[in-house]
XYZ file of N, CA and C in Angstrom:
549
model
N 32.770 29.497 -20.680
C 31.640 29.282 -19.767
C 31.999 29.844 -18.390
N 31.079 30.583 -17.811
C 31.353 31.170 -16.499
C 30.996 30.192 -15.392
N 31.651 30.361 -14.250
C 31.369 29.510 -13.097
C 29.952 29.788 -12.592
N 29.285 28.723 -12.188
C 27.913 28.879 -11.678
C 27.918 29.709 -10.400
N 26.930 30.560 -10.273
C 26.734 31.369 -9.083
C 25.675 30.669 -8.225
N 25.934 30.528 -6.927
C 25.032 29.782 -6.047
C 23.625 30.383 -6.023
N 23.508 31.701 -6.092
C 22.184 32.326 -6.063
C 21.405 31.980 -7.332
N 22.104 32.005 -8.490
C 21.441 31.626 -9.743
C 20.975 30.178 -9.689
N 21.830 29.293 -9.189
C 21.471 27.872 -9.068
C 20.234 27.727 -8.176
N 20.227 28.434 -7.050
C 19.109 28.412 -6.105
C 17.821 28.872 -6.777
N 17.875 30.035 -7.446
C 16.690 30.614 -8.079
C 16.174 29.729 -9.216
N 17.095 29.038 -9.894
C 16.705 28.176 -11.016
C 16.261 26.783 -10.574
N 16.137 26.569 -9.245
C 15.616 25.292 -8.760
C 16.662 24.230 -8.488
N 17.907 24.640 -8.358
C 18.970 23.676 -8.089
C 19.005 23.206 -6.641
N 19.684 22.086 -6.440
C 19.910 21.533 -5.096
C 21.313 21.944 -4.665
N 21.431 22.471 -3.451
C 22.689 22.997 -2.946
C 23.079 22.245 -1.679
N 24.366 21.884 -1.592
C 24.933 21.337 -0.347
C 25.674 22.495 0.317
N 25.458 22.670 1.610
C 26.028 23.842 2.279
C 26.246 23.568 3.773
N 27.174 24.320 4.394
C 27.444 24.147 5.818
C 26.373 24.809 6.682
N 26.005 24.133 7.775
C 25.086 24.732 8.754
C 25.873 24.910 10.054
N 25.199 24.823 11.176
C 25.888 24.995 12.451
C 26.763 23.787 12.792
N 26.261 22.555 12.532
C 26.980 21.343 12.943
C 27.319 20.404 11.790
N 26.452 20.342 10.791
C 26.618 19.386 9.696
C 26.380 20.088 8.364
N 26.640 19.379 7.278
C 26.295 19.911 5.968
C 24.821 19.650 5.718
N 24.203 20.601 5.042
C 22.794 20.485 4.706
C 22.607 20.382 3.210
N 21.436 19.913 2.834
C 20.985 19.951 1.440
C 19.789 20.875 1.411
N 19.720 21.712 0.393
C 18.593 22.620 0.341
C 18.273 23.093 -1.056
N 17.173 23.824 -1.125
C 16.689 24.377 -2.380
C 15.747 25.525 -2.051
N 15.209 26.124 -3.099
C 14.236 27.203 -2.972
C 12.937 26.614 -2.397
N 12.473 27.112 -1.247
C 11.264 26.558 -0.641
C 9.992 26.806 -1.447
N 10.056 27.674 -2.455
C 8.878 27.979 -3.265
C 8.876 27.234 -4.598
N 9.824 26.348 -4.807
C 9.937 25.622 -6.067
C 9.543 24.155 -5.838
N 8.318 23.812 -6.230
C 7.787 22.452 -5.998
C 8.652 21.375 -6.654
N 9.126 21.633 -7.869
C 9.954 20.643 -8.559
C 11.261 20.409 -7.806
N 11.859 21.495 -7.306
C 13.103 21.362 -6.533
C 12.843 20.608 -5.226
N 11.715 20.898 -4.558
C 11.376 20.195 -3.313
C 11.209 18.696 -3.577
N 10.498 18.356 -4.639
C 10.296 16.942 -4.987
C 11.632 16.263 -5.282
N 12.471 16.951 -6.033
C 13.785 16.389 -6.377
C 14.645 16.187 -5.120
N 14.608 17.149 -4.208
C 15.376 17.045 -2.967
C 14.910 15.847 -2.137
N 13.609 15.691 -1.984
C 13.067 14.569 -1.216
C 13.452 13.236 -1.861
N 13.391 13.177 -3.182
C 13.758 11.955 -3.894
C 15.243 11.652 -3.730
N 16.074 12.670 -3.878
C 17.522 12.517 -3.728
C 17.884 12.003 -2.340
N 17.254 12.556 -1.341
C 17.545 12.182 0.045
C 16.836 10.890 0.458
N 15.878 10.450 -0.350
C 15.055 9.287 -0.027
C 14.301 9.537 1.283
N 13.732 10.753 1.382
C 13.020 11.186 2.587
C 11.528 11.246 2.293
N 10.703 10.620 3.148
C 9.251 10.694 2.951
C 8.749 12.135 3.089
N 7.896 12.557 2.172
C 7.374 13.928 2.167
C 6.592 14.255 3.436
N 5.947 13.241 4.042
C 5.121 13.532 5.225
C 5.940 13.957 6.444
N 7.267 13.759 6.419
C 8.110 14.184 7.543
C 8.307 15.692 7.597
N 8.174 16.357 6.451
C 8.401 17.796 6.413
C 9.885 18.134 6.377
N 10.169 19.406 6.186
C 11.541 19.902 6.062
C 11.707 21.138 6.942
N 12.942 21.568 7.116
C 13.264 22.763 7.896
C 13.544 23.913 6.938
N 13.183 25.117 7.336
C 13.589 26.327 6.631
C 14.674 27.007 7.453
N 15.777 27.337 6.802
C 16.910 27.995 7.458
C 17.038 29.390 6.854
N 17.066 30.402 7.709
C 17.078 31.787 7.234
C 18.205 32.576 7.880
N 18.517 33.693 7.244
C 19.506 34.615 7.797
C 18.884 35.620 8.748
N 17.551 35.824 8.622
C 16.845 36.730 9.537
C 15.367 36.361 9.589
N 14.689 36.882 10.591
C 13.289 36.549 10.849
C 12.362 36.973 9.708
N 12.618 38.119 9.102
C 11.741 38.618 8.032
C 11.645 37.622 6.879
N 12.721 36.890 6.617
C 12.711 35.910 5.526
C 11.741 34.759 5.802
N 11.418 34.516 7.055
C 10.514 33.419 7.426
C 9.037 33.812 7.371
N 8.750 35.095 7.406
C 7.364 35.568 7.546
C 6.390 35.031 6.491
N 6.769 34.877 5.210
C 5.799 34.345 4.244
C 5.402 32.880 4.502
N 6.120 32.191 5.350
C 5.913 30.754 5.551
C 5.217 30.417 6.862
N 5.087 31.410 7.748
C 4.497 31.147 9.064
C 3.230 31.970 9.258
N 2.367 31.505 10.175
C 1.147 32.231 10.512
C 1.369 32.927 11.851
N 1.862 34.147 11.771
C 2.202 34.916 12.966
C 0.962 35.178 13.819
N -0.232 35.226 13.198
C -1.461 35.511 13.947
C -1.758 34.426 14.985
N -1.177 33.254 14.827
C -1.399 32.159 15.779
C -0.317 32.070 16.846
N 0.599 33.050 16.865
C 1.665 33.067 17.867
C 1.400 34.194 18.852
N 1.135 33.854 20.123
C 0.929 34.914 21.130
C 2.182 35.801 21.243
N 2.009 37.112 21.479
C 3.151 38.039 21.528
C 4.265 37.599 22.493
N 3.881 37.077 23.662
C 4.921 36.657 24.617
C 5.702 35.448 24.098
N 5.048 34.593 23.324
C 5.728 33.443 22.714
C 6.662 33.914 21.604
N 6.227 34.924 20.850
C 7.066 35.440 19.775
C 8.382 35.977 20.340
N 8.319 36.679 21.453
C 9.534 37.188 22.098
C 10.462 36.040 22.474
N 9.900 34.960 23.018
C 10.695 33.795 23.404
C 11.295 33.120 22.167
N 10.491 32.974 21.121
C 10.975 32.373 19.866
C 12.185 33.139 19.357
N 12.050 34.447 19.263
C 13.136 35.275 18.733
C 14.371 35.249 19.631
N 14.172 35.094 20.936
C 15.315 35.080 21.865
C 16.166 33.822 21.732
N 15.630 32.778 21.117
C 16.371 31.514 20.980
C 17.328 31.510 19.783
N 17.292 32.524 18.966
C 18.106 32.557 17.753
C 19.178 33.605 17.843
N 20.225 33.502 17.032
C 20.449 32.515 15.974
C 21.110 31.245 16.500
N 21.135 30.262 15.596
C 21.934 29.043 15.721
C 21.402 27.987 16.679
N 21.421 26.776 16.175
C 21.287 25.587 17.002
C 19.906 25.204 17.484
N 18.897 26.063 17.333
C 17.562 25.693 17.791
C 16.564 25.878 16.644
N 15.979 24.749 16.227
C 14.916 24.760 15.235
C 13.602 24.779 16.005
N 12.663 25.618 15.547
C 11.394 25.739 16.259
C 10.229 25.436 15.323
N 9.265 24.695 15.853
C 8.041 24.410 15.117
C 7.064 25.539 15.413
N 6.632 26.214 14.350
C 5.706 27.336 14.483
C 4.511 27.093 13.557
N 3.378 27.752 13.815
C 2.224 27.575 12.932
C 2.586 27.953 11.493
N 2.161 27.112 10.557
C 2.496 27.358 9.151
C 1.459 28.242 8.478
N 1.897 28.947 7.455
C 1.005 29.701 6.587
C 0.082 28.697 5.904
N -1.192 29.021 5.786
C -2.165 28.052 5.253
C -1.905 27.672 3.799
N -1.176 28.481 3.065
C -0.893 28.196 1.656
C 0.426 27.450 1.451
N 1.040 27.009 2.530
C 2.358 26.369 2.453
C 2.288 24.996 1.777
N 3.273 24.708 0.969
C 3.349 23.416 0.296
C 3.454 22.281 1.310
N 2.673 21.203 1.129
C 2.808 20.047 2.014
C 4.175 19.375 1.875
N 4.900 19.670 0.808
C 6.253 19.129 0.691
C 7.183 19.776 1.724
N 6.859 21.001 2.156
C 7.641 21.674 3.197
C 7.203 21.252 4.601
N 5.903 21.244 4.823
C 5.390 21.013 6.179
C 5.063 19.560 6.471
N 5.064 18.720 5.440
C 4.707 17.326 5.666
C 3.263 17.216 6.120
N 3.031 16.317 7.060
C 1.673 16.067 7.558
C 1.286 17.004 8.702
N 2.076 18.035 8.953
C 1.913 18.855 10.151
C 1.239 20.200 9.876
N 0.678 20.803 10.941
C 0.094 22.140 10.874
C 1.143 23.201 11.191
N 2.382 22.754 11.364
C 3.471 23.654 11.708
C 4.579 23.533 10.658
N 5.511 24.476 10.726
C 6.703 24.436 9.879
C 7.912 24.598 10.805
N 8.956 23.840 10.517
C 10.194 23.903 11.299
C 11.080 25.003 10.718
N 11.483 25.946 11.567
C 12.272 27.095 11.116
C 13.448 27.361 12.054
N 14.513 27.934 11.461
C 15.686 28.286 12.263
C 16.373 29.477 11.603
N 16.936 30.344 12.427
C 17.776 31.434 11.945
C 19.209 31.076 12.305
N 20.098 31.264 11.344
C 21.498 30.912 11.532
C 22.388 32.142 11.408
N 23.609 31.995 11.911
C 24.626 33.025 11.683
C 25.735 32.472 10.787
N 25.555 31.244 10.247
C 26.565 30.668 9.357
C 26.687 31.618 8.155
N 27.869 32.237 7.952
C 27.981 33.335 6.986
C 27.617 32.981 5.539
N 27.934 31.781 5.079
C 27.596 31.405 3.704
C 26.088 31.326 3.519
N 25.389 30.784 4.510
C 23.932 30.653 4.433
C 23.275 32.027 4.559
N 23.766 32.846 5.481
C 23.215 34.193 5.650
C 23.339 34.975 4.336
N 24.503 34.888 3.684
C 24.721 35.604 2.428
C 23.773 35.105 1.331
N 23.640 33.792 1.199
C 22.731 33.231 0.196
C 21.292 33.692 0.451
N 20.851 33.595 1.697
C 19.476 33.992 2.028
C 19.256 35.491 1.816
N 20.269 36.308 2.106
C 20.152 37.746 1.868
C 20.048 38.028 0.370
N 20.896 37.370 -0.421
C 20.904 37.619 -1.865
C 19.630 37.106 -2.535
N 19.081 35.993 -2.041
C 17.847 35.440 -2.603
C 16.605 36.054 -1.956
N 16.795 36.726 -0.835
C 15.721 37.332 -0.037
C 14.670 36.314 0.390
N 15.152 35.133 0.795
C 14.255 34.101 1.319
C 15.093 33.033 2.022
N 14.437 32.171 2.794
C 15.167 31.080 3.451
C 15.507 29.979 2.448
N 16.348 29.063 2.882
C 16.673 27.875 2.104
C 16.125 26.670 2.866
N 15.668 25.681 2.124
C 15.261 24.423 2.756
C 16.504 23.810 3.382
N 16.338 23.160 4.522
C 17.483 22.561 5.198
C 17.149 21.160 5.685
N 17.887 20.200 5.150
C 17.836 18.825 5.624
C 19.262 18.319 5.587
N 19.625 17.435 6.468
C 21.026 17.013 6.539
C 21.478 16.367 5.231
N 22.742 16.590 4.900
C 23.319 16.101 3.645
C 23.744 14.644 3.792
N 22.748 13.778 3.707
C 22.973 12.338 3.762
C 21.720 11.661 3.224
N 21.869 10.414 2.856
C 20.695 9.634 2.505
C 19.995 9.292 3.812
N 18.674 9.183 3.805
C 17.927 8.887 5.031
C 18.514 7.671 5.726
N 18.734 7.826 7.035
C 19.264 6.728 7.836
C 20.780 6.694 7.932
N 21.480 7.472 7.110
C 22.943 7.517 7.143
C 23.402 8.685 8.013
N 24.684 8.673 8.381
C 25.257 9.770 9.166
C 25.392 11.019 8.290
N 25.052 12.207 8.815
C 25.227 13.433 8.032
C 26.713 13.790 7.883
N 27.047 14.398 6.754
C 28.415 14.854 6.506
C 28.691 16.094 7.345
N 29.903 16.172 7.890
C 30.293 17.344 8.681
C 31.171 18.314 7.885
N 31.670 17.860 6.732
C 32.471 18.707 5.853
C 32.046 18.434 4.408
N 32.353 19.357 3.522
C 31.997 19.136 2.111
C 32.805 17.988 1.530
N 34.031 17.765 2.055
C 34.858 16.671 1.556
C 34.287 15.304 1.906
N 33.470 15.238 2.952
C 32.927 13.946 3.388
C 31.510 13.680 2.874
N 31.037 14.497 1.945
C 29.718 14.257 1.353
C 29.703 12.926 0.612
N 28.602 12.207 0.695
C 28.414 10.941 -0.003
C 28.545 11.164 -1.517
N 29.274 10.267 -2.180
C 29.489 10.402 -3.634
C 28.168 10.450 -4.404
N 27.182 9.704 -3.942
C 25.863 9.719 -4.592
C 25.272 11.125 -4.565
N 25.448 11.807 -3.437
C 24.920 13.169 -3.320
C 25.718 14.138 -4.184
N 27.047 14.017 -4.149
C 27.912 14.917 -4.912
C 27.533 14.887 -6.391
N 27.236 13.699 -6.896
C 26.886 13.553 -8.315
C 25.538 14.189 -8.651
N 24.678 14.388 -7.647
C 23.322 14.856 -7.927
C 23.026 16.284 -7.479
N 23.882 16.866 -6.644
C 23.636 18.258 -6.257
C 24.157 19.177 -7.351
N 23.619 20.378 -7.407
C 23.970 21.326 -8.459
C 25.044 22.317 -8.034
N 25.243 22.456 -6.729
C 26.252 23.385 -6.223
C 26.643 22.969 -4.817
N 27.941 23.036 -4.513
C 28.430 22.776 -3.152
C 29.098 24.048 -2.656
N 28.599 24.575 -1.548
C 29.263 25.710 -0.902
C 30.364 25.108 -0.031
N 31.608 25.354 -0.394
C 32.745 24.708 0.267
C 33.206 25.520 1.476
N 32.253 25.786 2.364
C 32.542 26.521 3.589
C 32.615 25.575 4.770
N 32.704 26.152 5.949
C 32.805 25.377 7.187
C 31.551 25.542 8.036
N 31.220 24.477 8.763
C 30.130 24.575 9.736
C 30.576 25.510 10.861
N 29.648 25.848 11.740
C 30.001 26.679 12.895
C 30.661 25.876 14.005
N 30.820 24.563 13.799
C 31.545 23.739 14.764
C 30.708 23.167 15.893
N 29.383 23.301 15.824
C 28.537 22.678 16.842
C 28.720 21.164 16.755
N 28.558 20.468 17.874
C 28.830 19.032 17.898
C 27.640 18.161 17.541
N 26.440 18.726 17.509
C 25.274 17.918 17.141
C 24.278 18.775 16.364
N 23.433 18.126 15.548
C 22.408 18.877 14.808
C 21.503 19.661 15.754
N 20.755 20.585 15.184
C 19.941 21.495 15.991
C 18.917 20.762 16.849
N 18.696 21.350 18.008
C 17.609 20.929 18.888
C 16.319 21.371 18.216
N 15.237 20.589 18.339
C 13.949 20.990 17.777
C 12.950 21.151 18.920
N 12.311 22.322 18.978
C 11.362 22.676 20.038
C 10.036 23.083 19.409
N 8.929 22.639 19.990
C 7.627 23.172 19.606
C 7.541 24.556 20.249
N 7.516 25.595 19.427
C 7.596 26.967 19.926
C 6.395 27.376 20.782
N 5.231 26.767 20.551
C 4.043 27.159 21.319
C 3.915 26.412 22.636
N 4.388 25.164 22.686
C 4.254 24.365 23.913
C 5.565 24.213 24.671
N 6.672 24.581 24.026
C 8.022 24.400 24.566
C 8.432 22.924 24.686
N 7.654 22.011 24.102
C 7.999 20.585 24.125
C 9.252 20.338 23.289
N 10.152 19.548 23.845
C 11.392 19.185 23.144
C 11.090 18.021 22.200
N 11.293 18.233 20.899
C 11.020 17.209 19.888
C 12.280 16.414 19.594
N 13.437 17.109 19.472
C 14.728 16.454 19.277
C 15.748 17.157 20.151
N 16.419 16.373 20.998
C 17.398 16.956 21.927
C 18.676 17.324 21.200
């Protein structure tokens, strides 16, 4: 039997634990409804809260956002905030799954330079869902070794890489109003 490849696991709807900028994340293919449902159930996260999309580049985010609702000067500002550490709420594509956007008209997106995530997103040619690797209300894991045993038993692949060493999870900004949602 050959070792599982993370891209195959991702494409087949698996749940992946992986390093982000500050903490470990849990993610899946944003276009796989069954994987999204399983991820929310595993994390014990209400669907109405929505999820973050983490990408290696801006083009990977385009199918999920409504660029027509972003003024050109705002788009320049949005792009200038990346990569790393800043998640931005942008208008969502009207066909987006409510499991991704929750109860909102926006989708939370971020571009990272974390090499393992960039490679996965490049190979899959799309972003990965990103939510902290912990059960809701618990502290997020900062290393793969510190992942909760409950999560380890239920994820399909763990990328045993390192975070970028940031000290706190990403700041969240409403990209159109510049309102700070999470410091």
